[in-house]
Short mmCIF file of C-alpha atoms and ligand atoms in Angstrom, two decimals:
data_model
loop_
_atom_site.label_atom_id
_atom_site.label_comp_id
_atom_site.label_asym_id
_atom_site.label_seq_id
_atom_site.Cartn_x
_atom_site.Cartn_y
_atom_site.Cartn_z
CA MET A 1 -14.49 -22.94 -69.79
CA SER A 2 -17.98 -22.32 -68.51
CA ASP A 3 -18.26 -21.15 -64.89
CA LYS A 4 -20.79 -23.94 -64.25
CA GLN A 5 -18.14 -26.67 -64.43
CA LEU A 6 -15.73 -25.01 -62.03
CA GLY A 7 -15.58 -25.78 -58.33
CA PHE A 8 -16.33 -23.37 -55.47
CA ASP A 9 -12.65 -22.79 -54.62
CA THR A 10 -11.96 -21.74 -58.21
CA LEU A 11 -15.05 -19.57 -58.56
CA GLN A 12 -14.44 -17.67 -55.32
CA ILE A 13 -11.20 -16.41 -56.92
CA HIS A 14 -12.12 -16.09 -60.60
CA ALA A 15 -15.87 -15.64 -61.11
CA GLY A 16 -16.71 -12.27 -62.62
CA SER A 17 -13.12 -11.09 -63.01
CA ALA A 18 -10.62 -10.98 -65.85
CA PRO A 19 -7.36 -9.10 -66.37
CA ASP A 20 -8.13 -5.39 -66.79
CA PRO A 21 -8.56 -4.80 -70.55
CA ALA A 22 -6.88 -1.38 -70.41
CA THR A 23 -3.77 -2.21 -68.37
CA GLY A 24 -3.59 -5.97 -67.94
CA ALA A 25 -3.80 -5.53 -64.17
CA ARG A 26 -4.39 -9.05 -62.81
CA GLN A 27 -6.14 -8.02 -59.63
CA THR A 28 -9.48 -6.23 -60.03
CA PRO A 29 -8.69 -2.50 -59.95
CA ILE A 30 -10.56 -0.15 -57.63
CA TYR A 31 -12.36 1.99 -60.18
CA GLN A 32 -12.45 5.08 -58.01
CA THR A 33 -14.60 7.14 -60.34
CA THR A 34 -18.02 8.71 -60.13
CA ALA A 35 -18.81 8.86 -63.85
CA TYR A 36 -17.86 7.29 -67.20
CA VAL A 37 -17.32 9.09 -70.51
CA PHE A 38 -19.89 8.17 -73.16
CA ARG A 39 -18.54 7.27 -76.60
CA ASP A 40 -21.08 9.61 -78.16
CA ALA A 41 -24.65 10.81 -77.70
CA ASP A 42 -26.15 7.61 -79.17
CA HIS A 43 -24.13 5.49 -76.75
CA ALA A 44 -25.37 7.58 -73.84
CA ALA A 45 -29.00 7.22 -75.00
CA ALA A 46 -28.62 3.43 -75.42
CA LEU A 47 -27.26 3.11 -71.89
CA PHE A 48 -30.08 5.15 -70.38
CA ASN A 49 -32.62 3.05 -72.32
CA LEU A 50 -31.05 -0.18 -70.96
CA GLN A 51 -30.54 -1.19 -74.61
CA GLU A 52 -26.85 -1.54 -73.94
CA VAL A 53 -25.27 -2.52 -70.63
CA GLY A 54 -22.49 -0.23 -69.49
CA PHE A 55 -21.42 2.31 -66.93
CA ILE A 56 -23.12 5.65 -66.44
CA TYR A 57 -22.70 6.84 -62.87
CA SER A 58 -21.41 5.02 -59.78
CA ARG A 59 -24.65 5.35 -57.80
CA LEU A 60 -25.94 2.77 -60.33
CA THR A 61 -22.99 0.71 -61.47
CA ASN A 62 -19.23 0.59 -61.03
CA PRO A 63 -16.79 -1.93 -62.56
CA THR A 64 -15.27 -2.99 -59.22
CA VAL A 65 -18.70 -3.45 -57.66
CA ALA A 66 -19.87 -5.28 -60.82
CA VAL A 67 -17.15 -7.92 -60.38
CA LEU A 68 -18.27 -8.51 -56.80
CA GLN A 69 -21.91 -8.74 -57.92
CA GLU A 70 -21.10 -11.38 -60.51
CA ARG A 71 -18.84 -13.28 -58.11
CA ILE A 72 -21.50 -13.53 -55.40
CA ALA A 73 -24.28 -14.31 -57.91
CA THR A 74 -22.14 -17.16 -59.25
CA LEU A 75 -21.32 -18.58 -55.80
CA GLU A 76 -25.02 -18.49 -54.86
CA GLY A 77 -26.15 -19.99 -58.17
CA GLY A 78 -28.17 -16.85 -58.98
CA ALA A 79 -28.91 -15.04 -62.24
CA GLY A 80 -27.75 -11.63 -60.98
CA ALA A 81 -26.94 -9.61 -57.90
CA VAL A 82 -27.02 -6.02 -56.70
CA CYS A 83 -24.56 -4.86 -54.05
CA CYS A 84 -25.65 -2.30 -51.49
CA SER A 85 -24.14 -0.19 -48.73
CA SER A 86 -25.02 -2.63 -45.90
CA GLY A 87 -26.91 -5.79 -45.11
CA HIS A 88 -29.85 -3.75 -43.86
CA ALA A 89 -29.86 -1.81 -47.12
CA ALA A 90 -29.96 -5.14 -48.98
CA GLN A 91 -33.07 -6.17 -47.04
CA ILE A 92 -34.89 -2.96 -47.98
CA MET A 93 -33.68 -3.34 -51.58
CA ALA A 94 -35.01 -6.93 -51.68
CA LEU A 95 -38.44 -5.92 -50.36
CA PHE A 96 -38.79 -2.62 -52.21
CA PRO A 97 -39.93 -3.95 -55.63
CA LEU A 98 -42.33 -6.40 -53.97
CA MET A 99 -44.03 -4.31 -51.30
CA GLY A 100 -46.31 -1.32 -51.18
CA PRO A 101 -48.49 0.44 -48.63
CA GLY A 102 -50.74 -2.10 -46.88
CA LYS A 103 -48.62 -5.08 -47.96
CA ASN A 104 -46.95 -7.47 -45.54
CA VAL A 105 -44.08 -9.91 -45.36
CA VAL A 106 -44.27 -13.13 -43.33
CA VAL A 107 -41.01 -13.47 -41.38
CA SER A 108 -39.37 -15.84 -38.94
CA THR A 109 -39.18 -14.93 -35.27
CA ARG A 110 -35.56 -16.12 -35.37
CA LEU A 111 -33.73 -13.25 -37.04
CA TYR A 112 -30.77 -10.98 -36.46
CA GLY A 113 -31.80 -8.43 -33.79
CA GLY A 114 -31.39 -5.44 -36.10
CA THR A 115 -33.63 -7.11 -38.66
CA ILE A 116 -36.34 -7.64 -36.07
CA THR A 117 -36.24 -3.91 -35.31
CA GLN A 118 -36.18 -2.98 -39.01
CA PHE A 119 -39.17 -5.23 -39.73
CA SER A 120 -41.23 -4.64 -36.60
CA GLN A 121 -40.78 -0.86 -36.47
CA THR A 122 -39.08 1.00 -39.28
CA ILE A 123 -40.79 -0.51 -42.32
CA LYS A 124 -44.12 0.67 -40.91
CA ARG A 125 -43.09 4.16 -42.06
CA PHE A 126 -43.44 2.88 -45.63
CA GLY A 127 -46.86 1.41 -44.85
CA TRP A 128 -45.38 -2.11 -44.90
CA SER A 129 -45.70 -4.62 -42.08
CA ALA A 130 -44.21 -7.92 -40.99
CA LYS A 131 -45.89 -10.90 -39.36
CA PHE A 132 -43.51 -12.77 -37.05
CA ILE A 133 -44.08 -16.52 -37.10
CA ASP A 134 -42.33 -19.62 -35.70
CA PHE A 135 -40.92 -21.08 -38.94
CA ASP A 136 -40.73 -24.59 -37.45
CA ASP A 137 -44.52 -24.52 -37.69
CA THR A 138 -45.06 -24.61 -41.47
CA ALA A 139 -48.84 -24.70 -40.99
CA ALA A 140 -48.60 -21.40 -39.08
CA VAL A 141 -46.47 -19.89 -41.86
CA LYS A 142 -49.09 -20.97 -44.38
CA ALA A 143 -51.92 -19.62 -42.22
CA ALA A 144 -50.18 -16.25 -41.82
CA ILE A 145 -50.08 -15.65 -45.58
CA ASP A 146 -52.98 -13.49 -46.74
CA ASP A 147 -53.96 -11.60 -49.92
CA ASP A 148 -51.66 -8.73 -48.99
CA THR A 149 -48.57 -10.87 -48.33
CA ARG A 150 -45.82 -10.22 -50.86
CA ALA A 151 -42.87 -12.24 -49.54
CA VAL A 152 -41.67 -14.77 -46.98
CA PHE A 153 -38.38 -14.03 -45.18
CA CYS A 154 -36.05 -16.10 -42.99
CA GLU A 155 -32.38 -16.79 -42.28
CA SER A 156 -30.73 -20.06 -43.34
CA ILE A 157 -28.70 -20.41 -40.14
CA ALA A 158 -30.27 -17.93 -37.77
CA ASN A 159 -28.14 -15.57 -35.81
CA PRO A 160 -27.67 -15.99 -32.86
CA GLY A 161 -29.59 -19.01 -31.60
CA GLY A 162 -28.02 -22.00 -33.41
CA TYR A 163 -31.17 -22.42 -35.42
CA ILE A 164 -31.40 -23.92 -38.92
CA THR A 165 -34.43 -23.30 -41.12
CA ASP A 166 -35.93 -26.16 -43.11
CA LEU A 167 -35.61 -24.08 -46.28
CA ARG A 168 -37.25 -26.62 -48.57
CA ALA A 169 -40.38 -26.82 -46.41
CA ILE A 170 -40.68 -23.02 -46.27
CA ALA A 171 -39.97 -22.68 -50.01
CA ASP A 172 -42.81 -25.11 -50.70
CA VAL A 173 -45.21 -22.99 -48.63
CA ALA A 174 -44.11 -19.81 -50.46
CA ASP A 175 -44.37 -21.54 -53.85
CA GLU A 176 -47.85 -22.76 -53.18
CA ALA A 177 -48.90 -19.19 -52.33
CA GLY A 178 -47.14 -17.79 -55.43
CA LEU A 179 -44.74 -15.75 -53.29
CA PRO A 180 -40.98 -15.29 -53.35
CA LEU A 181 -38.94 -16.68 -50.46
CA ILE A 182 -36.13 -14.35 -49.37
CA VAL A 183 -33.33 -15.98 -47.37
CA ASP A 184 -30.70 -14.08 -45.38
CA ASN A 185 -27.66 -16.32 -45.88
CA THR A 186 -25.20 -14.15 -43.92
CA SER A 187 -24.38 -16.64 -41.17
CA ALA A 188 -23.98 -19.61 -43.51
CA THR A 189 -22.36 -18.01 -46.60
CA PRO A 190 -22.73 -19.70 -50.00
CA TYR A 191 -19.95 -22.09 -48.99
CA LEU A 192 -22.09 -23.75 -46.32
CA CYS A 193 -25.56 -23.25 -47.79
CA ASN A 194 -27.10 -22.44 -51.17
CA PRO A 195 -30.65 -21.27 -50.45
CA ILE A 196 -31.49 -21.09 -54.18
CA ALA A 197 -30.88 -24.84 -54.46
CA HIS A 198 -33.49 -25.25 -51.69
CA GLY A 199 -36.06 -23.14 -53.54
CA ALA A 200 -35.29 -19.56 -52.42
CA THR A 201 -36.12 -16.80 -54.90
CA LEU A 202 -33.85 -14.12 -53.44
CA VAL A 203 -30.81 -14.37 -51.18
CA VAL A 204 -29.59 -11.41 -49.13
CA HIS A 205 -26.30 -11.02 -47.30
CA SER A 206 -24.59 -8.67 -44.99
CA THR A 207 -21.24 -8.81 -46.81
CA THR A 208 -19.90 -7.05 -43.72
CA LYS A 209 -19.57 -10.48 -42.11
CA TYR A 210 -17.97 -13.68 -43.47
CA LEU A 211 -17.89 -12.68 -47.15
CA THR A 212 -15.49 -9.85 -46.33
CA GLY A 213 -14.28 -11.72 -43.29
CA ASN A 214 -11.78 -9.20 -42.01
CA GLY A 215 -13.98 -6.66 -40.24
CA THR A 216 -13.11 -3.75 -42.53
CA VAL A 217 -16.21 -2.59 -44.43
CA THR A 218 -19.99 -2.75 -44.32
CA GLY A 219 -21.88 -3.98 -47.34
CA GLY A 220 -24.79 -6.03 -48.52
CA VAL A 221 -26.05 -7.85 -51.57
CA VAL A 222 -29.33 -9.06 -53.04
CA VAL A 223 -28.98 -12.13 -55.27
CA ASP A 224 -31.85 -13.10 -57.54
CA SER A 225 -32.32 -16.71 -58.60
CA GLY A 226 -33.92 -15.51 -61.84
CA LYS A 227 -36.49 -18.27 -61.39
CA PHE A 228 -39.57 -16.46 -60.12
CA ASP A 229 -42.27 -15.64 -62.68
CA TRP A 230 -43.16 -12.04 -61.79
CA MET A 231 -45.71 -11.98 -64.64
CA ALA A 232 -47.73 -14.90 -63.23
CA SER A 233 -49.96 -12.72 -61.01
CA ASP A 234 -50.88 -9.08 -60.51
CA LYS A 235 -49.14 -9.03 -57.12
CA PHE A 236 -45.84 -7.51 -58.29
CA PRO A 237 -46.78 -4.55 -60.53
CA SER A 238 -43.29 -2.97 -60.24
CA LEU A 239 -41.98 -5.95 -62.18
CA SER A 240 -44.99 -7.10 -64.23
CA GLU A 241 -46.49 -3.79 -65.35
CA PRO A 242 -45.06 -0.76 -67.16
CA GLU A 243 -42.87 1.04 -64.59
CA PRO A 244 -43.82 4.72 -64.57
CA ALA A 245 -40.49 5.58 -62.90
CA TYR A 246 -38.64 4.15 -65.93
CA HIS A 247 -40.54 5.53 -68.95
CA GLY A 248 -43.03 2.65 -68.91
CA LEU A 249 -40.50 -0.20 -69.20
CA CYS A 250 -42.00 -3.54 -68.15
CA PHE A 251 -39.01 -5.16 -66.41
CA GLY A 252 -40.58 -8.63 -66.16
CA GLU A 253 -41.44 -8.78 -69.84
CA VAL A 254 -38.28 -7.27 -71.31
CA LEU A 255 -35.60 -8.55 -68.93
CA GLY A 256 -36.87 -12.03 -68.02
CA PRO A 257 -34.60 -13.68 -65.43
CA MET A 258 -32.66 -10.41 -64.98
CA ALA A 259 -35.80 -8.36 -64.23
CA PHE A 260 -35.28 -8.15 -60.47
CA THR A 261 -31.58 -7.32 -60.79
CA PHE A 262 -32.11 -4.59 -63.40
CA HIS A 263 -35.00 -3.15 -61.40
CA GLY A 264 -32.70 -3.12 -58.36
CA ILE A 265 -30.15 -1.02 -60.22
CA ALA A 266 -32.36 1.13 -62.46
CA ILE A 267 -34.98 1.95 -59.80
CA GLY A 268 -33.63 0.75 -56.44
CA LEU A 269 -30.11 2.16 -56.50
CA ARG A 270 -31.08 5.08 -58.69
CA ASP A 271 -33.79 6.33 -56.33
CA LEU A 272 -32.90 4.89 -52.91
CA GLY A 273 -29.15 5.38 -53.39
CA MET A 274 -28.00 2.60 -51.02
CA THR A 275 -24.95 2.01 -53.18
CA MET A 276 -21.81 0.05 -52.33
CA ASN A 277 -18.64 2.06 -52.95
CA PRO A 278 -15.73 0.58 -54.95
CA GLN A 279 -13.36 0.53 -51.94
CA ALA A 280 -15.82 -1.62 -50.01
CA ALA A 281 -16.22 -3.92 -53.02
CA HIS A 282 -12.41 -4.25 -53.17
CA TYR A 283 -12.11 -5.33 -49.52
CA THR A 284 -14.95 -7.80 -49.96
CA LEU A 285 -13.41 -9.22 -53.15
CA MET A 286 -10.17 -9.75 -51.20
CA GLY A 287 -12.08 -11.56 -48.50
CA ILE A 288 -14.12 -13.79 -50.80
CA GLU A 289 -10.95 -15.25 -52.37
CA THR A 290 -10.38 -17.26 -49.16
CA LEU A 291 -14.00 -17.84 -48.15
CA SER A 292 -13.98 -21.65 -48.31
CA LEU A 293 -10.68 -21.92 -46.41
CA ARG A 294 -11.89 -19.62 -43.68
CA MET A 295 -15.30 -21.27 -43.38
CA GLU A 296 -13.72 -24.70 -43.00
CA ARG A 297 -11.58 -23.44 -40.12
CA HIS A 298 -14.46 -21.45 -38.60
CA VAL A 299 -16.59 -24.62 -38.55
CA GLU A 300 -13.78 -26.85 -37.25
CA ASN A 301 -13.03 -24.44 -34.39
CA ALA A 302 -16.71 -23.92 -33.59
CA MET A 303 -17.29 -27.67 -33.35
CA LYS A 304 -14.36 -28.15 -30.98
CA ILE A 305 -15.16 -25.19 -28.78
CA ALA A 306 -18.93 -25.79 -28.61
CA ALA A 307 -18.38 -29.44 -27.61
CA TRP A 308 -15.85 -28.39 -24.96
CA LEU A 309 -18.08 -25.63 -23.57
CA GLU A 310 -21.07 -27.97 -23.36
CA ASN A 311 -19.17 -29.97 -20.74
CA HIS A 312 -17.83 -26.97 -18.83
CA ASP A 313 -18.96 -26.69 -15.15
CA THR A 314 -20.08 -23.07 -15.46
CA VAL A 315 -22.15 -23.62 -18.60
CA GLU A 316 -25.84 -24.41 -18.59
CA ALA A 317 -26.31 -24.96 -22.32
CA VAL A 318 -24.76 -24.41 -25.73
CA THR A 319 -27.00 -23.89 -28.73
CA TYR A 320 -24.95 -24.93 -31.73
CA ALA A 321 -26.63 -26.92 -34.49
CA GLY A 322 -23.37 -28.80 -35.08
CA LEU A 323 -23.75 -30.55 -31.71
CA PRO A 324 -25.77 -33.77 -31.48
CA SER A 325 -27.62 -32.21 -28.51
CA SER A 326 -29.12 -29.51 -30.77
CA PRO A 327 -32.74 -29.99 -31.86
CA TYR A 328 -31.61 -28.66 -35.26
CA ASN A 329 -28.69 -31.06 -35.69
CA HIS A 330 -30.75 -33.26 -38.04
CA ARG A 331 -31.11 -30.35 -40.50
CA VAL A 332 -27.35 -29.87 -40.97
CA ALA A 333 -27.01 -32.71 -43.48
CA SER A 334 -29.66 -31.33 -45.81
CA VAL A 335 -29.39 -27.53 -45.36
CA CYS A 336 -25.68 -26.90 -44.67
CA PRO A 337 -23.82 -30.20 -45.12
CA LYS A 338 -20.34 -28.65 -44.76
CA GLY A 339 -21.16 -27.40 -41.29
CA ALA A 340 -23.48 -25.38 -39.09
CA GLY A 341 -21.42 -22.17 -39.17
CA ALA A 342 -19.42 -20.66 -36.36
CA LEU A 343 -21.94 -18.69 -34.35
CA PHE A 344 -23.58 -20.00 -31.26
CA THR A 345 -24.85 -18.97 -27.90
CA VAL A 346 -23.80 -20.13 -24.47
CA ALA A 347 -26.12 -19.92 -21.47
CA LEU A 348 -24.22 -19.47 -18.21
CA LYS A 349 -25.31 -20.91 -14.88
CA GLY A 350 -24.42 -17.55 -13.31
CA GLY A 351 -27.04 -15.71 -15.44
CA TYR A 352 -26.89 -12.09 -16.58
CA ASP A 353 -24.12 -11.03 -14.15
CA SER A 354 -21.79 -13.86 -15.19
CA CYS A 355 -22.35 -12.99 -18.84
CA VAL A 356 -21.30 -9.41 -18.29
CA LYS A 357 -18.24 -10.51 -16.25
CA LEU A 358 -17.20 -13.03 -18.91
CA VAL A 359 -17.36 -10.41 -21.64
CA ASP A 360 -15.14 -8.12 -19.54
CA SER A 361 -12.64 -10.87 -18.64
CA LEU A 362 -11.72 -12.25 -22.07
CA GLU A 363 -8.45 -11.26 -23.70
CA LEU A 364 -8.41 -12.86 -27.16
CA PHE A 365 -12.13 -12.55 -27.78
CA SER A 366 -13.16 -8.99 -28.61
CA HIS A 367 -16.35 -7.55 -27.22
CA VAL A 368 -17.94 -6.10 -30.36
CA ALA A 369 -21.27 -5.87 -32.16
CA ASN A 370 -20.09 -7.80 -35.19
CA LEU A 371 -19.74 -11.39 -36.33
CA GLY A 372 -18.05 -13.36 -39.05
CA ASP A 373 -14.58 -11.88 -38.54
CA THR A 374 -11.32 -13.89 -38.64
CA ARG A 375 -11.01 -12.79 -34.99
CA SER A 376 -13.13 -14.42 -32.32
CA LEU A 377 -15.84 -12.14 -31.01
CA ILE A 378 -18.25 -12.15 -28.12
CA ILE A 379 -21.30 -10.14 -27.25
CA HIS A 380 -23.97 -10.17 -24.60
CA SER A 381 -26.91 -9.71 -26.96
CA ALA A 382 -29.54 -8.90 -24.34
CA SER A 383 -27.69 -5.78 -23.16
CA THR A 384 -26.54 -4.69 -26.65
CA THR A 385 -27.80 -5.79 -30.10
CA HIS A 386 -31.09 -7.13 -28.76
CA ARG A 387 -31.56 -4.40 -26.14
CA GLN A 388 -34.44 -2.78 -28.07
CA LEU A 389 -36.43 -6.02 -27.95
CA THR A 390 -38.82 -7.20 -25.26
CA GLU A 391 -37.63 -10.12 -23.12
CA GLU A 392 -40.08 -12.35 -24.99
CA GLN A 393 -38.59 -11.29 -28.34
CA GLN A 394 -35.08 -11.79 -26.90
CA VAL A 395 -35.88 -15.34 -25.87
CA ALA A 396 -37.55 -16.10 -29.23
CA ALA A 397 -34.48 -14.76 -31.04
CA GLY A 398 -32.14 -16.93 -28.93
CA ALA A 399 -30.78 -13.95 -27.01
CA ALA A 400 -32.10 -14.47 -23.47
CA PRO A 401 -30.47 -12.42 -20.67
CA ASN A 402 -28.32 -15.38 -19.43
CA VAL A 403 -26.82 -15.95 -22.87
CA VAL A 404 -23.67 -14.72 -24.63
CA ARG A 405 -23.11 -15.07 -28.36
CA LEU A 406 -19.77 -16.26 -29.66
CA SER A 407 -18.51 -15.78 -33.20
CA ILE A 408 -15.65 -18.24 -33.40
CA GLY A 409 -12.68 -17.03 -35.44
CA ILE A 410 -9.90 -18.86 -37.20
CA GLU A 411 -7.24 -18.59 -34.49
CA ASP A 412 -5.81 -21.70 -32.73
CA ALA A 413 -8.73 -23.43 -31.04
CA ASP A 414 -6.57 -24.24 -28.00
CA ASP A 415 -5.80 -20.56 -27.44
CA LEU A 416 -9.48 -19.68 -27.69
CA MET A 417 -10.44 -22.38 -25.18
CA ALA A 418 -7.73 -21.24 -22.76
CA ASP A 419 -9.06 -17.68 -22.96
CA LEU A 420 -12.64 -18.84 -22.38
CA ASP A 421 -11.53 -21.03 -19.49
CA GLN A 422 -9.87 -18.19 -17.61
CA GLY A 423 -12.80 -15.88 -18.40
CA LEU A 424 -15.39 -18.40 -17.18
CA ALA A 425 -13.42 -18.91 -13.96
CA LYS A 426 -13.58 -15.15 -13.26
CA ALA A 427 -17.23 -14.94 -14.36
CA SER A 428 -18.35 -17.62 -11.91
CA ALA A 429 -16.12 -16.54 -9.00
C1 LIG B 1 -25.18 -8.07 -39.64
C2 LIG B 1 -26.38 -8.73 -40.17
C3 LIG B 1 -27.35 -8.02 -40.88
C4 LIG B 1 -27.25 -6.54 -41.12
O1 LIG B 1 -26.14 -6.25 -41.92
P1 LIG B 1 -25.34 -4.86 -41.84
O2 LIG B 1 -24.27 -5.04 -42.84
O3 LIG B 1 -24.84 -4.71 -40.44
O4 LIG B 1 -26.33 -3.80 -42.20
C5 LIG B 1 -28.44 -8.72 -41.36
N1 LIG B 1 -28.59 -10.03 -41.14
C6 LIG B 1 -27.68 -10.75 -40.47
C7 LIG B 1 -27.89 -12.21 -40.26
C8 LIG B 1 -26.54 -10.14 -39.96
O5 LIG B 1 -25.64 -10.85 -39.28
#
């Protein structure tokens, strides 16, 4: 049976895995090992030359991590994937082969707060820069691209503002400029959205969130569609020219659709070392087995609770793309037809003070800097995750001071609404 014919529910359990050849173990073992014995010296040389694919050292590859890589690549419809130690690591790993000193990436203003900080501040240390643009304005995205631009970056469903990107329109702009589009698909997951089907070249995830789903481990992944022609211009010399850091191998020429993935392992993980460990891969593999079931419940609960909150006396507004009142509701059918995710923000009539009181009054909702857990979570972004941003950046990112972000879990919706109701009563008292 070819993986292509199987449905999502089957692939989330089986893709990339098989009974362990040594022991018959049905579940993917945690290969808790640093190194792998070579058959002989020729075998070792073939592995180091990338002439044979196998395991050398767990900074590069590990069998447990490899199963997760293949599973996520399959669910996203990609050619290959590289797992990393966190979502932020995945973003650096995605940009690393494309960028260089003086090069820029054109990015959406509507991004995860930590990503805004990474792109507006930290990447400058590498000589890279980011141009922040309103991605609803495709003409502005196009105008921002210059000769030094090497990628376009956005989120499918943007955390936290209930925003959905018109991925096809942005992919067309990137295509026309001969640039890869990188989509952070963390908030949607491959169950709700497949960015590659909308023209994305690379998909990144924080596997910390819904893919693991149980709040146990941090991780990230870069999935490559295998569709971008790195040889078509001289913009991506790491992939199109002999790589001096790998005895002159030209990844684009030799490895075709797997060029980006092999570069990510052979250069990215080898030299940056942002490797996922096998324990983390195990927890994420456990989580992925139930991804579709969880996402269905996440979406169902989010719809109910967002609609209920929108009519609550203490609430000024709810930004959830699943609601007809959302300006992004019309994009749900094309971008994420199974639902708009389970993250949204709620603006309270009582402003900043009510937000802080609500966060302190809830009992089932946990006040944490995380999202995509089975548990319902709440955070006041302006005083926490988005604290480093200016008020203008906070507003642009959907994290204004009078707003709390909810990550709706898979508990009983009635229990969650009862908790919110008592919390809102205290917050507005
Ligand atoms: C959490 C998150 C990240 C960063 O991932 P980490 O695993 O925390 O490094 C990036 N993008 C989005 C949308 C996220 O939610």
